[in-house]
Tab-separated table of C-alpha atoms and ligand atoms in Angstrom:
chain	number	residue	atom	x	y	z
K	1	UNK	CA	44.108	-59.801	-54.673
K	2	UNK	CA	47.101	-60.236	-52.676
K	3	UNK	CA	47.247	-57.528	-49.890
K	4	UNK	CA	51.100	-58.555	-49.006
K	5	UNK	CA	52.802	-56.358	-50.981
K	6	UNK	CA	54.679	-57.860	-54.245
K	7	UNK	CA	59.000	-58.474	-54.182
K	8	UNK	CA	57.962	-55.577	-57.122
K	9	UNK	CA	57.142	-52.964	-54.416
K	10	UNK	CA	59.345	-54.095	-51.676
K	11	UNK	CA	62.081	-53.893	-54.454
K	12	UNK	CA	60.414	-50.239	-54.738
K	13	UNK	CA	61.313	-49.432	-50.921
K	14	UNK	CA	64.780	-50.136	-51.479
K	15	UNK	CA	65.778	-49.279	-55.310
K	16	UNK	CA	66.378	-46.040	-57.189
K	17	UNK	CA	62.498	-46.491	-58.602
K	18	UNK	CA	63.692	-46.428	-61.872
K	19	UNK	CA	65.024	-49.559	-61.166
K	20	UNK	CA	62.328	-51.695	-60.371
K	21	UNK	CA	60.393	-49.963	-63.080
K	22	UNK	CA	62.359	-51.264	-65.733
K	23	UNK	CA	62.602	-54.919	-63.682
K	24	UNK	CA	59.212	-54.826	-63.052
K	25	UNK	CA	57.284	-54.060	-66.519
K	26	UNK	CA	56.584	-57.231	-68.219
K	27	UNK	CA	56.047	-55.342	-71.008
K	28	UNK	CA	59.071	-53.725	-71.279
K	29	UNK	CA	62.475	-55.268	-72.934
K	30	UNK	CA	65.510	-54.478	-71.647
K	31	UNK	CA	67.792	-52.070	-73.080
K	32	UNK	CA	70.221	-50.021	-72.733
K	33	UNK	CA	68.211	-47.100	-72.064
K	34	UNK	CA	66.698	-49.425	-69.146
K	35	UNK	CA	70.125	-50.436	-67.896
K	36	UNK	CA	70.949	-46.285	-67.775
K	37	UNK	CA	67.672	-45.659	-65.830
K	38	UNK	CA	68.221	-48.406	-63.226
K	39	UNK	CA	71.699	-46.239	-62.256
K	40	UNK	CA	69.803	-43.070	-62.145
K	41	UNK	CA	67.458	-42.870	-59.523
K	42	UNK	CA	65.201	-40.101	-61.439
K	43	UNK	CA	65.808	-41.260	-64.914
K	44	UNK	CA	63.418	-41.704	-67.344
K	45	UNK	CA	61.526	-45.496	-68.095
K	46	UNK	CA	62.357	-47.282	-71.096
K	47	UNK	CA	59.304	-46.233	-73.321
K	48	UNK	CA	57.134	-49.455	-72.003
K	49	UNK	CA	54.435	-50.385	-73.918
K	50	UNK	CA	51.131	-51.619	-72.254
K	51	UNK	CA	50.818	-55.656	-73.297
K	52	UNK	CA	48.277	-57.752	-72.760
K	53	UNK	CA	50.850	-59.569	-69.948
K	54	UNK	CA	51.823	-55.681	-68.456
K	55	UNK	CA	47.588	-55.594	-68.377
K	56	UNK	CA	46.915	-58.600	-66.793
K	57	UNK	CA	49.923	-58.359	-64.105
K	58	UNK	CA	47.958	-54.607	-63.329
K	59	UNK	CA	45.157	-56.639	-63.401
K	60	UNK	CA	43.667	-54.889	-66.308
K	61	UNK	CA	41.174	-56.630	-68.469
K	62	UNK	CA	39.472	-55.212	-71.521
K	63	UNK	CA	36.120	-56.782	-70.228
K	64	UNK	CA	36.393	-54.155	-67.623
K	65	UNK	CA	36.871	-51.253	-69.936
K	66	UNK	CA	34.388	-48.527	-69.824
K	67	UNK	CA	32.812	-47.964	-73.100
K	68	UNK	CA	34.500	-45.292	-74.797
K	69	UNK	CA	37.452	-45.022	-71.932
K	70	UNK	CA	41.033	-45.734	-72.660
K	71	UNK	CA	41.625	-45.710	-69.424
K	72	UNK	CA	39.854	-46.977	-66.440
K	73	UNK	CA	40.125	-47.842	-63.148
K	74	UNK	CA	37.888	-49.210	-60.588
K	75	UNK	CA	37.989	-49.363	-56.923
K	76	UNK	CA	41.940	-49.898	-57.033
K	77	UNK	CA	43.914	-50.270	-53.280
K	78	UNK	CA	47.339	-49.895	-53.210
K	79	UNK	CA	49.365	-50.171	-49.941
K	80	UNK	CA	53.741	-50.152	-49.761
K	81	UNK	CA	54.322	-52.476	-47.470
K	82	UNK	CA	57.764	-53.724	-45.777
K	83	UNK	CA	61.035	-52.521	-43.869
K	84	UNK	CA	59.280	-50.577	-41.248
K	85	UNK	CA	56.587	-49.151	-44.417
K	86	UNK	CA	53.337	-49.607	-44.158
K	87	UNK	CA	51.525	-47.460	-46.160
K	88	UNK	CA	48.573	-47.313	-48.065
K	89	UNK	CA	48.925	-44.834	-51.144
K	90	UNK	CA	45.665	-45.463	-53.417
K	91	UNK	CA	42.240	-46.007	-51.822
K	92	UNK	CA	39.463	-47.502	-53.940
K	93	UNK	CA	40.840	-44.872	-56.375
K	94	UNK	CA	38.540	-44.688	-59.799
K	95	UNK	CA	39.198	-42.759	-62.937
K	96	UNK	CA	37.134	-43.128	-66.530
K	97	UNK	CA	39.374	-41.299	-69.112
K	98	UNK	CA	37.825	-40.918	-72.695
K	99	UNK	CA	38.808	-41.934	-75.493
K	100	UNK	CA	40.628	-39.387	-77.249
K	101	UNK	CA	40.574	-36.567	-74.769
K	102	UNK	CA	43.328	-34.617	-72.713
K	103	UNK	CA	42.566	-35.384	-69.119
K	104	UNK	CA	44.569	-33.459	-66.554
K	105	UNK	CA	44.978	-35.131	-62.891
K	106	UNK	CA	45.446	-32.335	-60.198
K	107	UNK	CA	46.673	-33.011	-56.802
K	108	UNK	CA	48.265	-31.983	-53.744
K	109	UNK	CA	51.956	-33.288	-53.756
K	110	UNK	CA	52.082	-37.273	-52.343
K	111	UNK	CA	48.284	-37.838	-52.811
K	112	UNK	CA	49.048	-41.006	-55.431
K	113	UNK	CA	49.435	-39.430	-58.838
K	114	UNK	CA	52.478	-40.597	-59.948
K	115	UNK	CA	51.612	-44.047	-58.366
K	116	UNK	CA	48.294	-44.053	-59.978
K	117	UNK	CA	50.469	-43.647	-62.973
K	118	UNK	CA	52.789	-46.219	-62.344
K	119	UNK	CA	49.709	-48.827	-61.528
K	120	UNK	CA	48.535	-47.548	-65.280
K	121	UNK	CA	51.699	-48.133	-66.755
K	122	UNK	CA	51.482	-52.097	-65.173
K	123	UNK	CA	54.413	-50.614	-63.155
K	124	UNK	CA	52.800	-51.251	-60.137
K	125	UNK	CA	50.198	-54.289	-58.762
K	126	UNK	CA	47.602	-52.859	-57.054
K	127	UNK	CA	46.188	-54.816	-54.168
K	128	UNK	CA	42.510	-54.799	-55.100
K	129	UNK	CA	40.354	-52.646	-58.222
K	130	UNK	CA	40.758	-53.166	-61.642
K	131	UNK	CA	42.372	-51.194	-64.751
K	132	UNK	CA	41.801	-50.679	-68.361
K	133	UNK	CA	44.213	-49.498	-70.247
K	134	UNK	CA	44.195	-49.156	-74.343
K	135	UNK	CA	47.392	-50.526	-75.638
K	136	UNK	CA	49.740	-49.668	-76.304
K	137	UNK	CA	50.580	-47.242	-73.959
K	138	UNK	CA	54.229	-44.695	-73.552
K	139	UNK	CA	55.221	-42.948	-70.071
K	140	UNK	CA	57.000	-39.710	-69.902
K	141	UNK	CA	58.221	-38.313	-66.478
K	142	UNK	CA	59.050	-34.891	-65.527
K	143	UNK	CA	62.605	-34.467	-65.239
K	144	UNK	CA	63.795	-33.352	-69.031
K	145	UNK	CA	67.539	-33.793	-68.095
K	146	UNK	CA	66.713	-37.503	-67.529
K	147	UNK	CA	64.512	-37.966	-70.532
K	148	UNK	CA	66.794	-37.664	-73.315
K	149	UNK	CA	70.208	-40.204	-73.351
K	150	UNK	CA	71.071	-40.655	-76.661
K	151	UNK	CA	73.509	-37.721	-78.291
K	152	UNK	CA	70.983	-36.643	-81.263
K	153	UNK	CA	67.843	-35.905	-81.335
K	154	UNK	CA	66.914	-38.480	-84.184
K	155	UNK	CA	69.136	-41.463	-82.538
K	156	UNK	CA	66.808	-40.697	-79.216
K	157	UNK	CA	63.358	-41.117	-80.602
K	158	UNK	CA	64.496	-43.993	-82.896
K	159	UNK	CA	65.942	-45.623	-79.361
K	160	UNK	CA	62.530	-47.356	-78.573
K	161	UNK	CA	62.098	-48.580	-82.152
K	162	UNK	CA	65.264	-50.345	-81.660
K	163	UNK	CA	63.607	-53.879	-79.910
K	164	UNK	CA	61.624	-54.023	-83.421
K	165	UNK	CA	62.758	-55.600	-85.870
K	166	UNK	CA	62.094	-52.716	-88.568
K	167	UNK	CA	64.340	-51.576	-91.249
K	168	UNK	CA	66.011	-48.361	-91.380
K	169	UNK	CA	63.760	-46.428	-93.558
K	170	UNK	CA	60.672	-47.521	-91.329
K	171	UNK	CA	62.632	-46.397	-88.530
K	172	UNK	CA	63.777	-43.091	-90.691
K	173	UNK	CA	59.737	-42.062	-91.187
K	174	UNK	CA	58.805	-42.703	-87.717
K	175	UNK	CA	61.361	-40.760	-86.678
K	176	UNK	CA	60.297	-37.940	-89.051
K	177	UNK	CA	56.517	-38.259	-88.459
K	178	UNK	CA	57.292	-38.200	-84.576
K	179	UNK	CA	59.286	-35.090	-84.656
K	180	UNK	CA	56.589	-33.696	-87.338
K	181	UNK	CA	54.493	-34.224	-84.910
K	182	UNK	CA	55.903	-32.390	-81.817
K	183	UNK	CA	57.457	-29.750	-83.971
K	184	UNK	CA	60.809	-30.214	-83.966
K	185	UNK	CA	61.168	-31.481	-87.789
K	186	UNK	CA	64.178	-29.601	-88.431
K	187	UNK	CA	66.204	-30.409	-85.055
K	188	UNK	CA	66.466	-33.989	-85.878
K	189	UNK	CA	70.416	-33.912	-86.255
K	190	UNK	CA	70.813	-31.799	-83.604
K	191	UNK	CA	73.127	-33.103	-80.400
K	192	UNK	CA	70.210	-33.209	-77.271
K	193	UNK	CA	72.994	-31.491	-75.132
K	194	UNK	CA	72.269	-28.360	-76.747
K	195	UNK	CA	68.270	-28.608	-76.405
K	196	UNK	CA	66.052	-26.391	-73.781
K	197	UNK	CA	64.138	-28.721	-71.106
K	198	UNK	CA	60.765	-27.620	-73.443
K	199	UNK	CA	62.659	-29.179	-76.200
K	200	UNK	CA	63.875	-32.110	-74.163
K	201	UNK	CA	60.078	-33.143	-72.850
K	202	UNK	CA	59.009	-32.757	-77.066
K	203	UNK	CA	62.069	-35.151	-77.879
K	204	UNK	CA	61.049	-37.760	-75.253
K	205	UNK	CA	56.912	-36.948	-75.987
K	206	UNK	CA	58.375	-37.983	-80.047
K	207	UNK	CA	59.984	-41.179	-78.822
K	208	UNK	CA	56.821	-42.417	-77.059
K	209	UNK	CA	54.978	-40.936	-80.178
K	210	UNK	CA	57.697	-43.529	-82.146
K	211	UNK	CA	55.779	-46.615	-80.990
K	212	UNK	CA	52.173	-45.546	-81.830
K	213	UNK	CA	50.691	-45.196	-78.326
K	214	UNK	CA	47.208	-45.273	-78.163
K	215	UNK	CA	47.561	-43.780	-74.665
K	216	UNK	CA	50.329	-41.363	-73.387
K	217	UNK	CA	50.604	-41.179	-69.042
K	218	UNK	CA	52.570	-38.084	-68.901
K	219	UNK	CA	53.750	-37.057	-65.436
K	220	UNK	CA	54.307	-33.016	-64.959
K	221	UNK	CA	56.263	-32.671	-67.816
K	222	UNK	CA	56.415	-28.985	-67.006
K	223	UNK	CA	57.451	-28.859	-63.926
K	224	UNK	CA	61.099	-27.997	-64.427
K	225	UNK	CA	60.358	-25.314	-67.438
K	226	UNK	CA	60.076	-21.510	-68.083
K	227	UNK	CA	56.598	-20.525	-69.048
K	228	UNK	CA	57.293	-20.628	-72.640
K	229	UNK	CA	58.411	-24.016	-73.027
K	230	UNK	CA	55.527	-24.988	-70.719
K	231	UNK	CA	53.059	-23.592	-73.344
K	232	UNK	CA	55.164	-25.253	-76.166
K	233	UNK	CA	54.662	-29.000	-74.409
K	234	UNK	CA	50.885	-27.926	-73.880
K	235	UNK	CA	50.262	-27.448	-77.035
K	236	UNK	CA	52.176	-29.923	-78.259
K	237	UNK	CA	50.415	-32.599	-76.411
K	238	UNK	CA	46.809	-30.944	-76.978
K	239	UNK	CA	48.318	-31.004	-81.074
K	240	UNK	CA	48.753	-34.658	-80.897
K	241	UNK	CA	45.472	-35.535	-78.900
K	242	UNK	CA	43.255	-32.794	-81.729
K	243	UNK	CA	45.007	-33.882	-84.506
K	244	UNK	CA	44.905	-37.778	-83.761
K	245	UNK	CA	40.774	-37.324	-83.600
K	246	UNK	CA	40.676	-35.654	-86.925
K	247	UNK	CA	42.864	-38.268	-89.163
K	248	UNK	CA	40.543	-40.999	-87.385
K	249	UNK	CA	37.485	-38.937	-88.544
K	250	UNK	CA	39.166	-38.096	-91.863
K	251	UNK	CA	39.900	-42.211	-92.590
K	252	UNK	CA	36.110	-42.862	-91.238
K	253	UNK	CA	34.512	-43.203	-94.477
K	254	UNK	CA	37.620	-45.653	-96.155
K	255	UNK	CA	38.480	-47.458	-92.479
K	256	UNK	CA	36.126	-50.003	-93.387
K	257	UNK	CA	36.615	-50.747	-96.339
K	258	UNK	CA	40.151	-51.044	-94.912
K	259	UNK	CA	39.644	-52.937	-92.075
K	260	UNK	CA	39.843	-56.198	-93.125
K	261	UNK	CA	43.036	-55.513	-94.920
K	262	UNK	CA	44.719	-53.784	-92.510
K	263	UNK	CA	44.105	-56.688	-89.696
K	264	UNK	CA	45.828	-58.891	-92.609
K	265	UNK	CA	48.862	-56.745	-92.558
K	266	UNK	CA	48.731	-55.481	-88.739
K	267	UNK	CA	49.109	-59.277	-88.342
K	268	UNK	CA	51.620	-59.515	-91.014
K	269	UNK	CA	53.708	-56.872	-89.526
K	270	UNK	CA	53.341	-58.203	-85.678
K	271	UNK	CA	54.664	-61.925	-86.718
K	272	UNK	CA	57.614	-59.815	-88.881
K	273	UNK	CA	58.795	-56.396	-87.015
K	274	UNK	CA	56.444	-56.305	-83.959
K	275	UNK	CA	53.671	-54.686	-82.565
K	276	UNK	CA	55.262	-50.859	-83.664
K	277	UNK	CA	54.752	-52.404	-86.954
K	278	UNK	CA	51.418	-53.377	-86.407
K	279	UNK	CA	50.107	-50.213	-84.703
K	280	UNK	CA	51.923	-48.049	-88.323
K	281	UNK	CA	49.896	-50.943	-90.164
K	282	UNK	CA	46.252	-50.411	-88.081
K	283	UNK	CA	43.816	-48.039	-89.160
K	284	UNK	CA	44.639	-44.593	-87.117
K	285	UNK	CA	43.038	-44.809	-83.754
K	286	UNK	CA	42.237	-41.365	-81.536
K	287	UNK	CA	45.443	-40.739	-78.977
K	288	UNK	CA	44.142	-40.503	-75.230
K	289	UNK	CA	46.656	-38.316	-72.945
K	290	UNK	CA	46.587	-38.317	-69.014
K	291	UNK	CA	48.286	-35.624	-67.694
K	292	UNK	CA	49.354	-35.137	-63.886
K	293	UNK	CA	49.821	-31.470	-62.830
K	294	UNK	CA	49.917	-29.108	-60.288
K	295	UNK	CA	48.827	-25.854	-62.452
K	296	UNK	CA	45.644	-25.280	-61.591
K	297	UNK	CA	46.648	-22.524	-65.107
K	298	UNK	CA	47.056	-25.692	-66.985
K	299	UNK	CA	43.599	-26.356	-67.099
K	300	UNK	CA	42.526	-24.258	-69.981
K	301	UNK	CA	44.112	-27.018	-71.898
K	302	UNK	CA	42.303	-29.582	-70.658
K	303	UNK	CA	38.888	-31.565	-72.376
K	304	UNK	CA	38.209	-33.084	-68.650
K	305	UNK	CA	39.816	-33.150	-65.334
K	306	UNK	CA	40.085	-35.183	-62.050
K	307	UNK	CA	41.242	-33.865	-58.528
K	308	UNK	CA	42.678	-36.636	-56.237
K	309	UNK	CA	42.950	-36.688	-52.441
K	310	UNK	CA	44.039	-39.161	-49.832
K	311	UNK	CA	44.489	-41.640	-53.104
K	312	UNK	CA	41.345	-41.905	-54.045
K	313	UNK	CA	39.347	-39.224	-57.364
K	314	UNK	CA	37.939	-36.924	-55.016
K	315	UNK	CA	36.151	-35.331	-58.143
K	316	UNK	CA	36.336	-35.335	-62.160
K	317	UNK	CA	34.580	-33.217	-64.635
K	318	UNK	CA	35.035	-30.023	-67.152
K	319	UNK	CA	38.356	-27.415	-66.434
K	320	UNK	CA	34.942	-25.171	-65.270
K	321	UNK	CA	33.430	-27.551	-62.655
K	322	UNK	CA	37.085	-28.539	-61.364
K	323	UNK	CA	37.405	-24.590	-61.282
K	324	UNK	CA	33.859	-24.230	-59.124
K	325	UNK	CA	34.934	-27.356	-57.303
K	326	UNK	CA	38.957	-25.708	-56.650
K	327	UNK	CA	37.076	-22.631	-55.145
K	328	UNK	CA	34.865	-24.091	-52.919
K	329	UNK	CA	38.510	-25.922	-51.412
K	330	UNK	CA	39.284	-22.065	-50.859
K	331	UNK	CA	41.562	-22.319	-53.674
K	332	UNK	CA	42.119	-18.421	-56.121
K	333	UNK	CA	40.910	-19.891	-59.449
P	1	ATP	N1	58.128	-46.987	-53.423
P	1	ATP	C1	57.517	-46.392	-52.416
P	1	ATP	N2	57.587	-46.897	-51.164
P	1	ATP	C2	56.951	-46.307	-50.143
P	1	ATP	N3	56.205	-45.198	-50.256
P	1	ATP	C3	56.127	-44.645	-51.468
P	1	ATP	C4	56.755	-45.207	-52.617
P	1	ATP	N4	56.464	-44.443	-53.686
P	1	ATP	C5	55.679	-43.451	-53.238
P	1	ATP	N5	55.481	-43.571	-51.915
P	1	ATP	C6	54.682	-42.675	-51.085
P	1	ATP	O1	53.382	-42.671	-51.626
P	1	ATP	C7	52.807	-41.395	-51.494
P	1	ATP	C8	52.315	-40.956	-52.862
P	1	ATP	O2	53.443	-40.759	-53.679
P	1	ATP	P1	53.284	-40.245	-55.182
P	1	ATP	O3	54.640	-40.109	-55.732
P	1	ATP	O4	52.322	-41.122	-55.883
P	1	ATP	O5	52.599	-38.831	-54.943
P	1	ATP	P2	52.301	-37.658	-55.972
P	1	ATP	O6	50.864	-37.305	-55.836
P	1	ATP	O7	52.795	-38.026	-57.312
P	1	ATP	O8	53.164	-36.479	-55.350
P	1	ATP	P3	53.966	-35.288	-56.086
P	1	ATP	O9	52.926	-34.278	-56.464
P	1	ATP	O10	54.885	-34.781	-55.034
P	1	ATP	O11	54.691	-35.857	-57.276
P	1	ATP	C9	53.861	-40.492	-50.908
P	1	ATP	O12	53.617	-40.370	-49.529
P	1	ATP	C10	55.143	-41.240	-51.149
P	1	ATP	O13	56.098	-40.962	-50.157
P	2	MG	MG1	54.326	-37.324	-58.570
């Protein structure tokens, strides 16, 4: 691969990195939401999906997907090059993330996680490795104030839907079933300006839940919350992850069965309303969160974890070997 960095990260060195996000995401259609986060330098992405074109310009390929990972990365380089930069952020960095698990990424602050991210998200072109990453995929940064744009809670989770050509009562019950699904059922008329930041970070986790994600790259959501609404976007996101594994194990025995039928109408639905149509229409598929933290309390949360140093997994395993592994750094765990 190219090791001259792309226009895509020079535009990086000199753009609010919204910006360039939004520009550079192939998979991503503009909007209005993307016009609002190109003016604010920490405002949130439009809720990208992962395509097969955002894959391939990350250089993803499913061929090099793990087995049972819905996310992985191999060996990826990354280096910001230009206007005096010269600096190389992810080295022969490597992550297997399983299917259906919570997976927190600890690290000290400007070792590469939110670039990792961004690589994940086909934000960013790494110079060298390869990525997997199940499709579709929704990001959600940390900054709750920049999350959520639209003036209820409802007209800000249905704001993804809005590139889809679905009609309003699809759009009405995956608004509901998002908001079911983070807990906030009964706030859907509410105006966002009177929300917490805990309640924020669920709205914005609901609109990525909106377009099906098979994979959620959430980047320390809690970082600007009081301890309670941390624990409320913990468990929301563990919620989604648990309860995502048992309605695939529940539609086991009749998936199929159904199989065949719902390929018919996932296809259907991507030719009509698009691939939010097709993802409702598929058989349900196990959620897969990655989760980038600097709580070492956040752990107990966790299914599997991975430390990264100097841009590159220094270690993965359970919370309890990241624990053993966090004390021998001289770390209190
Ligand atoms: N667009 C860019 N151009 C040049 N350097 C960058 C760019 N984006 C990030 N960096 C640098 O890359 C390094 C890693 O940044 P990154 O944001 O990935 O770290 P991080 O682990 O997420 O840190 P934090 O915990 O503070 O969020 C930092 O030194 C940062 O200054
Ligand atoms: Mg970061």
């Amino acid at each position: 691969m190219a090791s001259r960095c792309s226009p895509t990260l020079r535009q990086a060195q000199r753009q609010p990195a919204q910006a360039q996000q939004a520009a550079a995401h192939p998979g991503c259609r503009s909007s209005a939401r993307a016009a609002s986060a190109a003016r604010q330098p920490a405002a949130r992405a439009p809720r990208c999906r992962q395509s097969a074109a955002a894959a391939a310009a990350a250089g993803s390929s499913s061929s090099s997907a793990l087995d049972g990972a819905a996310i992985s990365v191999s060996g990826v380089d990354l280096t910001f090059k230009g206007r005096g930069i010269n600096k190389q952020v992810l080295n022969t960095a490597s992550l297997a993330v399983p299917r259906g698990s919570f997976h927190m990424l600890l690290g000290a602050n400007g070792c590469g996680k939110s670039t990792l991210l961004r690589v994940l998200a086909g934000l960013f072109r790494p110079d060298a490795g390869a990525v997997h990453v199940d499709a579709p995929c929704g990001f959600v940064f940390q900054n709750p104030d920049h999350q959520v744009v639209m003036p209820t809670v409802a007209a800000d989770v249905a704001f993804g839907l809005g590139r889809y050509r679905l009609s309003p009562e699809a759009v009405h019950a995956a608004v509901a079933h998002s908001l079911a699904q983070v807990g906030l059922s009964e706030f859907s008329e509410r105006p966002t300006s009177s929300l917490s930041g805990g309640q924020k970070q669920r709205v914005a986790i609901a609109g990525a839940l909106a377009e099906c994600p098979r994979v959620l790259l959430l980047d320390e959501l809690t970082t600007f919350l009081d301890y309670e609404d941390q624990e409320n976007v913990l468990q929301c996101v563990r919620r989604i992850v648990d309860g995502s594994r048992r309605q695939q194990a529940a539609d086991a025995p009749a998936q199929q069965a159904a199989a065949a039928l719902a390929a018919a109408a996932a296809a259907a639905a991507a030719r009509d309303a698009g691939p939010a149509a097709a993802a409702v229409a598929a058989p349900a598929a196990p959620v897969t969160a990655l989760w980038v933290t600097h709580r070492l309390e956040e752990l107990e949360y966790a299914d599997s974890v991975s430390y990264m140093e100097g841009g590159r997994i220094a270690f993965s395993g359970s919370p309890a070997e990241m624990r053993q592994y966090m004390r021998r750094l001289g770390a209190v765990v």
